[in-house]
Amino acid sequence: MKRTKIVATISDRKCDVGFLKELYEAGVNVMRLNTAHQTLEDAMKVVDNVRKVSDDIALLLDTKGPEVRTVGIEEPVKVAKGDVVYMSGDLKQLDERMIHVSYPDFVSDVVIGARVLVDDGDVEFVVYGKNDNRLELIASNPGVIKNRKSINVPGGNIHLDSLSEKDRSFIEFAIENQLDFIAHSFVRNKQDVEVIQQMLDEHNSPVKIIAKIENQEGVEHIDEILDHVYGVMVARGDLAIEIDAEKIPRIQRMIVHKCIESKKPVIVATQMLHTMIEHPRPTRAEVSDIANAVFSGTDAVMLSGETAYGAYPLEAVRVMARVAEANEPTTPPDSNRNLVRINNETTAALARVAVRMTTMLPIKAIVIDTISGRTARYLSAFRGNLPVYVRCYEKRVMRELALSFGVEAYFSERPGSRDEFMRGVPQMLLERGYQPDDQILVIGGSFGHVRGASFLEVCKISDIK
């Protein structure tokens, strides 16, 4: 059983039911909608088709977030190294060397000496002068500037609103259509996610927030962000533009570590199998990249263009699944891990003991039931080597656990008693290939949701009557 989860980006242009079913059967757990390239109608098409495949598949909607782009460029602008251009958010500023951007206050927020990167860093400029209306920049390398391309100012402090009108409409879409996750781009601090949470609260929506960390501010405020989100995505594309690329592996490892300690699902994303957009096989470096994410203990790895528009989407998923499964055994359980943000000491202690016992006894699987998913996330945090089968009584909770390492959640009606829950365990395990003499560990609760897990039991499957 593959314990690392896979997130696949799905485009409305490539989302027929048969294709989505193949991805799901190959190992995809969560399907992502990138709203930067979709309309509401496009997104609805993807949602409808995913739900035709299986209720088990979680849906993650990715917002654009606060960003700056070039605007009003009718013909691509060629620049040579050393060329001088102007840049402004004031569309009334006219000059044949003027490049307009989507943020009106861009000039006031950018300081002299700052680096301005266009189109994911393909063209770099340095600001050497400014006045109230425009920046004066010099090109560090040759390139072509096109319309609607990204603008980044590494280390800069751009005071953009957290949510655009398009973001708000898509968040309302996620609420109305009961999606599972909203991944918000360019999260800089807790205020950026509090704005979304306020919208969710106004609609009494259970949709969970994933913070995408893509800039220096987000890295610096990771602890306060973790207090206000369900999980985190290490979005290495923009992160490597905003921060020196050689620092990204260390930052990735730090964020993954903090998320595991906090029992928060963490996704490592961007260009994991970028070569497979056009080629049937990955590079050795890409295989190592996935393996290193697995070694660090990430909950999930993500595919973007590989499945959204690539030539080999199914092969990319299969490669990712094989690499994850082959390298997971090299990472031992850590029952001594320091957990933070503990909201139930008893559940945390039972989960810690359970994982420790699996290293001492010939236990083949852990079985639990859950109302909120809390016990499953505690078990996942210790990164045990055995599968954790989780009986969920809400399909929403089942899909939320699609982002948690080592967890296989399934839906069932709520039993009338603890004994009824136990009686359902043998059939579930035997259907999955276990044998009657196999030893298992069961965690459950006898006193309701508020009290959480309260007992731990080790037995053979055949002992359960």
XYZ file of C-alpha atoms in Angstrom:
465
model
C 0.000 0.000 0.000
C 1.352 3.386 -1.051
C 1.276 5.616 2.034
C 2.316 8.926 0.406
C -0.690 10.574 -1.217
C -0.772 11.965 -4.774
C -2.437 15.214 -5.849
C -3.075 15.594 -9.598
C -4.014 18.829 -11.368
C -6.953 18.405 -13.765
C -7.774 20.685 -16.683
C -11.270 21.078 -18.103
C -9.735 20.276 -21.498
C -8.622 16.860 -20.297
C -11.142 15.548 -17.779
C -13.309 12.872 -19.354
C -14.564 10.258 -16.905
C -12.511 7.421 -18.374
C -9.274 9.419 -18.056
C -10.028 10.436 -14.458
C -10.848 6.838 -13.547
C -7.460 5.716 -14.890
C -5.673 8.345 -12.789
C -7.628 7.313 -9.691
C -6.860 3.627 -10.174
C -3.171 4.485 -10.731
C -2.956 6.106 -7.295
C -4.350 9.671 -7.356
C -6.002 10.619 -4.050
C -6.819 14.303 -4.593
C -7.708 16.147 -7.798
C -6.778 19.829 -8.051
C -8.475 22.634 -9.978
C -6.148 25.485 -10.927
C -8.469 28.496 -11.094
C -5.766 30.714 -12.582
C -6.552 28.991 -15.879
C -10.254 28.169 -15.470
C -13.676 29.797 -15.460
C -16.454 28.733 -13.100
C -18.010 26.717 -15.934
C -14.685 24.988 -16.613
C -14.323 24.095 -12.933
C -17.867 22.737 -12.731
C -17.132 20.380 -15.619
C -14.151 18.938 -13.728
C -16.086 18.621 -10.463
C -18.986 16.806 -12.125
C -16.723 14.294 -13.844
C -14.594 13.613 -10.758
C -17.725 12.824 -8.765
C -18.868 10.417 -11.452
C -15.687 8.425 -10.854
C -15.790 8.056 -7.046
C -16.980 9.700 -3.850
C -13.567 8.840 -2.360
C -11.683 11.432 -4.428
C -11.068 14.722 -2.640
C -11.352 17.968 -4.614
C -8.895 20.818 -4.036
C -9.542 24.260 -5.517
C -6.450 26.429 -5.991
C -6.963 30.214 -5.939
C -4.832 32.718 -7.843
C -4.067 34.728 -4.729
C -2.392 38.155 -4.636
C -0.256 38.474 -7.750
C 1.061 41.071 -10.194
C 1.054 40.510 -13.967
C 1.932 42.439 -17.103
C -1.089 43.985 -18.828
C -1.932 45.716 -22.083
C 0.966 44.280 -24.128
C -0.400 43.732 -27.612
C 2.886 42.683 -29.228
C 5.703 40.899 -27.312
C 8.460 43.294 -26.228
C 12.017 42.173 -26.939
C 14.764 43.429 -24.644
C 18.530 43.010 -24.783
C 20.916 42.954 -21.844
C 21.439 46.538 -20.654
C 18.249 47.902 -22.224
C 16.344 50.486 -20.196
C 12.581 50.132 -19.791
C 9.923 51.756 -17.628
C 7.317 50.010 -15.502
C 4.133 51.387 -13.954
C 0.723 50.417 -12.617
C -0.711 53.636 -14.037
C -2.182 52.773 -17.426
C -2.157 56.461 -18.380
C 1.633 56.438 -18.440
C 2.518 56.149 -22.123
C 5.950 55.512 -23.573
C 7.214 53.098 -26.217
C 9.447 51.556 -23.531
C 6.678 51.392 -20.896
C 5.557 48.044 -19.439
C 2.274 48.221 -17.549
C 1.429 45.952 -14.615
C -1.858 45.004 -12.960
C -1.135 46.551 -9.537
C -1.790 50.338 -9.401
C 0.560 50.983 -6.447
C 3.467 48.977 -7.856
C 5.759 52.018 -8.151
C 5.323 53.080 -4.522
C 5.898 49.558 -3.148
C 9.117 48.787 -5.067
C 12.407 50.307 -3.889
C 15.486 51.347 -5.869
C 17.901 48.441 -6.180
C 15.138 45.808 -6.172
C 15.152 42.960 -8.664
C 12.011 42.632 -10.783
C 11.483 39.241 -12.422
C 9.136 38.733 -15.360
C 7.557 35.426 -16.462
C 8.832 33.191 -13.621
C 12.256 34.819 -13.785
C 12.890 34.453 -17.529
C 13.754 38.165 -17.706
C 15.371 40.059 -14.830
C 15.437 43.812 -14.343
C 17.075 45.939 -11.663
C 15.403 49.174 -10.519
C 17.846 52.090 -10.757
C 15.434 55.011 -10.593
C 11.833 55.932 -9.785
C 9.434 58.844 -9.524
C 5.783 59.068 -8.558
C 4.578 57.556 -11.792
C 7.094 55.001 -13.012
C 10.092 52.819 -12.260
C 13.235 52.958 -14.375
C 14.769 49.515 -14.889
C 17.757 47.998 -16.667
C 17.633 44.492 -18.125
C 20.067 41.957 -16.656
C 19.544 39.492 -19.509
C 17.883 39.352 -22.926
C 14.326 38.097 -23.261
C 10.788 38.633 -24.477
C 8.035 40.188 -22.363
C 4.494 39.067 -23.145
C 1.047 39.989 -21.869
C -0.365 38.506 -18.632
C 3.021 37.214 -17.437
C 3.934 37.059 -13.755
C 5.869 39.805 -11.979
C 7.938 38.963 -8.882
C 9.981 41.238 -6.621
C 12.185 38.910 -4.499
C 12.319 40.130 -0.922
C 9.947 42.975 -1.699
C 6.841 43.850 0.278
C 3.956 44.285 -2.166
C 0.782 45.347 -0.364
C -1.753 43.457 -2.447
C -5.192 42.452 -1.178
C -5.239 38.780 -0.191
C -8.286 37.987 -2.333
C -9.194 39.171 -5.798
C -12.790 39.261 -6.996
C -12.095 36.118 -9.005
C -10.798 34.401 -5.874
C -13.951 35.334 -3.983
C -16.199 33.954 -6.712
C -14.287 30.673 -6.731
C -14.389 30.388 -2.929
C -18.168 30.813 -3.123
C -18.139 28.136 -5.833
C -16.211 25.778 -3.522
C -18.714 26.417 -0.724
C -21.796 25.944 -2.900
C -20.479 22.729 -4.467
C -19.102 21.298 -1.215
C -15.502 20.913 -2.320
C -13.043 19.604 0.255
C -10.069 22.001 0.203
C -9.219 25.552 -0.828
C -5.485 26.021 -1.480
C -4.814 29.752 -1.262
C -1.824 31.094 -3.183
C 0.892 33.426 -1.853
C -0.158 33.241 1.795
C 1.997 35.769 3.654
C 0.568 35.739 7.192
C -2.404 34.624 9.253
C -4.515 37.550 8.026
C -4.451 36.151 4.482
C -6.178 32.945 5.606
C -8.446 34.614 8.158
C -10.160 36.451 5.303
C -11.049 33.111 3.691
C -12.064 31.541 6.999
C -14.440 34.439 7.584
C -16.142 33.703 4.257
C -16.394 30.018 5.165
C -17.800 30.801 8.613
C -20.443 33.116 7.160
C -21.746 30.138 5.158
C -21.140 27.593 7.951
C -18.904 25.726 5.487
C -16.587 22.848 6.504
C -14.216 23.407 3.543
C -10.622 23.234 4.786
C -7.882 25.767 3.960
C -4.464 24.783 2.607
C -1.890 27.597 2.748
C 0.458 27.762 -0.237
C 3.861 29.004 0.883
C 5.412 30.848 -2.062
C 7.390 33.803 -0.699
C 9.718 34.925 2.073
C 6.900 36.394 4.160
C 5.093 33.066 4.180
C 8.246 31.256 5.284
C 8.895 33.758 8.078
C 5.298 33.508 9.358
C 4.893 29.733 8.986
C 4.174 29.193 12.707
C 1.282 31.652 12.877
C -0.050 30.374 9.544
C -0.082 26.810 10.885
C -2.344 27.970 13.720
C -5.048 28.948 11.214
C -5.028 26.324 8.434
C -5.784 22.645 7.905
C -2.592 22.046 5.912
C 0.236 23.542 3.866
C 1.546 23.293 0.312
C 5.230 23.952 -0.366
C 4.763 25.589 -3.775
C 8.345 25.534 -4.976
C 7.803 27.269 -8.318
C 7.165 30.802 -7.113
C 9.080 30.087 -3.901
C 12.256 29.516 -5.927
C 11.684 32.805 -7.745
C 11.142 34.788 -4.560
C 13.983 33.075 -2.664
C 17.415 31.889 -3.841
C 16.959 28.417 -5.334
C 19.736 26.850 -3.245
C 17.771 27.664 -0.080
C 14.593 25.867 -1.185
C 15.557 22.297 -0.083
C 16.272 23.504 3.451
C 13.039 25.514 3.576
C 11.066 22.563 2.211
C 12.493 20.258 4.871
C 11.781 22.789 7.633
C 8.154 23.293 6.592
C 7.513 19.550 6.251
C 8.968 18.984 9.733
C 6.812 21.715 11.303
C 3.668 20.383 9.605
C 4.249 16.825 10.817
C 4.792 18.062 14.384
C 1.537 20.010 14.114
C -0.437 17.082 12.606
C -1.105 19.249 9.542
C -1.051 17.596 6.094
C 1.771 18.928 3.907
C 2.048 18.776 0.105
C 5.313 19.152 -1.825
C 4.556 20.613 -5.256
C 5.883 21.943 -8.569
C 7.915 20.347 -11.361
C 8.289 16.982 -9.653
C 8.076 15.192 -13.011
C 8.285 18.194 -15.326
C 10.152 16.237 -18.015
C 7.153 13.910 -18.366
C 5.027 16.721 -19.761
C 6.743 15.921 -23.055
C 8.689 12.690 -22.463
C 7.575 9.195 -21.367
C 10.291 8.758 -18.741
C 11.539 10.941 -15.867
C 15.072 12.095 -15.280
C 17.078 10.568 -12.443
C 17.022 13.943 -10.708
C 13.208 13.955 -10.756
C 13.064 10.459 -9.277
C 15.440 11.598 -6.545
C 13.299 14.692 -5.938
C 10.219 12.561 -5.239
C 12.263 10.169 -3.083
C 13.705 13.039 -1.045
C 10.207 14.372 -0.411
C 9.249 10.891 0.803
C 12.371 10.683 2.995
C 11.405 13.975 4.646
C 8.003 12.505 5.528
C 5.701 14.609 3.371
C 2.037 13.623 3.344
C 1.562 14.196 -0.366
C 3.341 14.997 -3.616
C 1.719 16.900 -6.459
C 1.614 16.844 -10.246
C 0.753 20.034 -12.136
C 1.251 20.319 -15.910
C 2.140 16.615 -16.008
C -1.537 15.657 -15.627
C -3.251 18.925 -16.626
C -1.965 19.053 -20.193
C 1.050 16.750 -20.474
C 1.469 14.021 -23.054
C 2.011 11.249 -20.454
C -0.315 11.921 -17.488
C -1.060 8.314 -16.571
C 2.584 7.317 -16.815
C 3.537 10.257 -14.560
C 1.115 9.118 -11.856
C 2.410 5.571 -12.058
C 6.018 6.728 -11.788
C 5.197 8.884 -8.771
C 3.355 6.021 -7.076
C 6.173 3.541 -7.714
C 8.891 5.885 -6.468
C 6.920 6.702 -3.325
C 6.131 3.082 -2.528
C 9.705 1.930 -3.175
C 11.235 4.512 -0.833
C 8.713 4.671 2.023
C 10.185 1.619 3.837
C 13.503 3.445 4.305
C 11.857 5.956 6.658
C 11.259 4.327 10.058
C 8.345 5.234 12.357
C 9.021 7.982 14.880
C 6.932 7.328 17.974
C 9.181 9.731 19.903
C 8.301 12.660 17.670
C 7.545 15.879 19.506
C 3.970 16.907 18.707
C 2.723 20.469 19.081
C -0.789 21.946 18.941
C -2.144 18.907 20.860
C -5.872 19.215 21.529
C -6.399 15.791 23.147
C -3.664 14.326 25.328
C -5.296 10.888 25.581
C -5.640 10.504 21.815
C -2.045 11.639 21.309
C -0.774 9.139 23.891
C -2.765 6.233 22.427
C -1.508 7.017 18.923
C 2.100 7.190 20.131
C 1.815 3.852 21.982
C 0.064 2.229 19.012
C 2.855 3.086 16.576
C 5.471 1.972 19.104
C 3.694 -1.371 19.585
C 3.704 -2.051 15.834
C 7.515 -2.140 16.001
C 7.458 -4.656 18.869
C 4.685 -7.071 17.851
C 3.814 -8.838 14.539
C 0.895 -6.471 13.935
C -0.250 -6.214 10.305
C -2.585 -3.204 10.401
C -4.144 -0.505 12.589
C -7.918 -0.003 12.538
C -9.752 2.989 13.983
C -13.045 4.785 13.645
C -13.406 8.544 13.689
C -15.971 11.312 13.578
C -13.645 14.268 13.020
C -10.479 12.564 11.679
C -8.434 13.665 14.699
C -7.207 10.209 15.796
C -6.191 9.391 12.214
C -4.120 12.578 11.966
C -2.361 11.806 15.266
C -1.451 8.331 14.004
C -0.316 9.758 10.682
C 2.009 12.213 12.446
C 4.119 9.380 13.855
C 4.625 8.041 10.297
C 4.151 4.366 11.124
C 5.072 1.611 8.668
C 1.634 -0.048 8.716
C -1.534 1.009 6.932
C -4.127 2.744 9.088
C -7.693 1.809 8.098
C -10.120 4.519 9.189
C -13.858 3.992 9.369
C -15.461 7.409 8.807
C -19.063 8.324 9.420
C -19.065 11.335 7.126
C -17.879 11.233 3.519
C -16.423 14.713 3.928
C -14.085 13.494 6.703
C -13.148 10.490 4.576
C -12.054 12.803 1.760
C -10.202 15.153 4.114
C -8.045 12.193 5.161
C -7.076 11.707 1.502
C -4.219 14.123 2.288
C -2.928 12.264 5.367
C 0.109 9.966 5.104
C -0.526 6.262 5.567
C -4.287 6.561 6.031
C -6.876 4.592 4.051
C -10.263 6.034 4.962
C -13.576 4.431 4.083
C -17.177 5.435 4.708
C -19.687 3.514 6.802
C -22.895 4.229 8.650
C -22.341 4.988 12.310
C -22.639 1.857 14.521
C -24.888 1.745 17.535
C -22.141 0.644 19.889
C -18.440 -0.126 20.309
C -19.176 -3.839 19.856
C -20.923 -3.186 16.550
C -17.871 -1.250 15.324
C -15.592 -4.170 16.303
C -17.817 -6.736 14.576
C -17.412 -4.895 11.283
C -13.597 -5.024 11.359
C -12.980 -8.655 10.199
C -14.982 -8.392 6.985
C -13.305 -5.110 6.034
C -9.812 -6.581 6.504
C -10.533 -9.957 4.890
C -11.848 -8.140 1.806
C -8.465 -6.402 1.625
C -6.494 -9.634 1.637
C -5.691 -10.108 5.321
C -5.846 -13.572 6.911
C -7.866 -14.651 9.991
C -4.684 -15.313 12.009
C -3.234 -11.869 11.283
C -2.743 -9.715 14.359
C -4.183 -6.197 14.304
C -4.351 -3.181 16.591
C -7.672 -1.403 17.119
C -8.161 2.087 18.593
C -11.623 3.301 19.461
C -13.658 5.472 21.780
C -16.469 4.566 24.163
C -17.511 8.015 25.374
C -18.365 10.067 22.296
C -16.697 12.605 20.005
C -15.673 15.096 22.697
C -13.690 12.511 24.663
C -12.069 11.026 21.549
C -10.131 7.746 21.533
C -10.247 5.908 24.859
C -9.105 2.319 24.291
C -6.483 0.284 22.445
C -6.789 -3.440 21.742
C -4.468 -6.000 20.112
C -5.992 -9.196 18.769
C -6.179 -11.655 15.890
C -8.819 -10.980 13.284
C -10.369 -14.356 14.088
C -10.742 -13.363 17.766
C -13.358 -10.735 16.929
C -16.817 -12.285 17.198
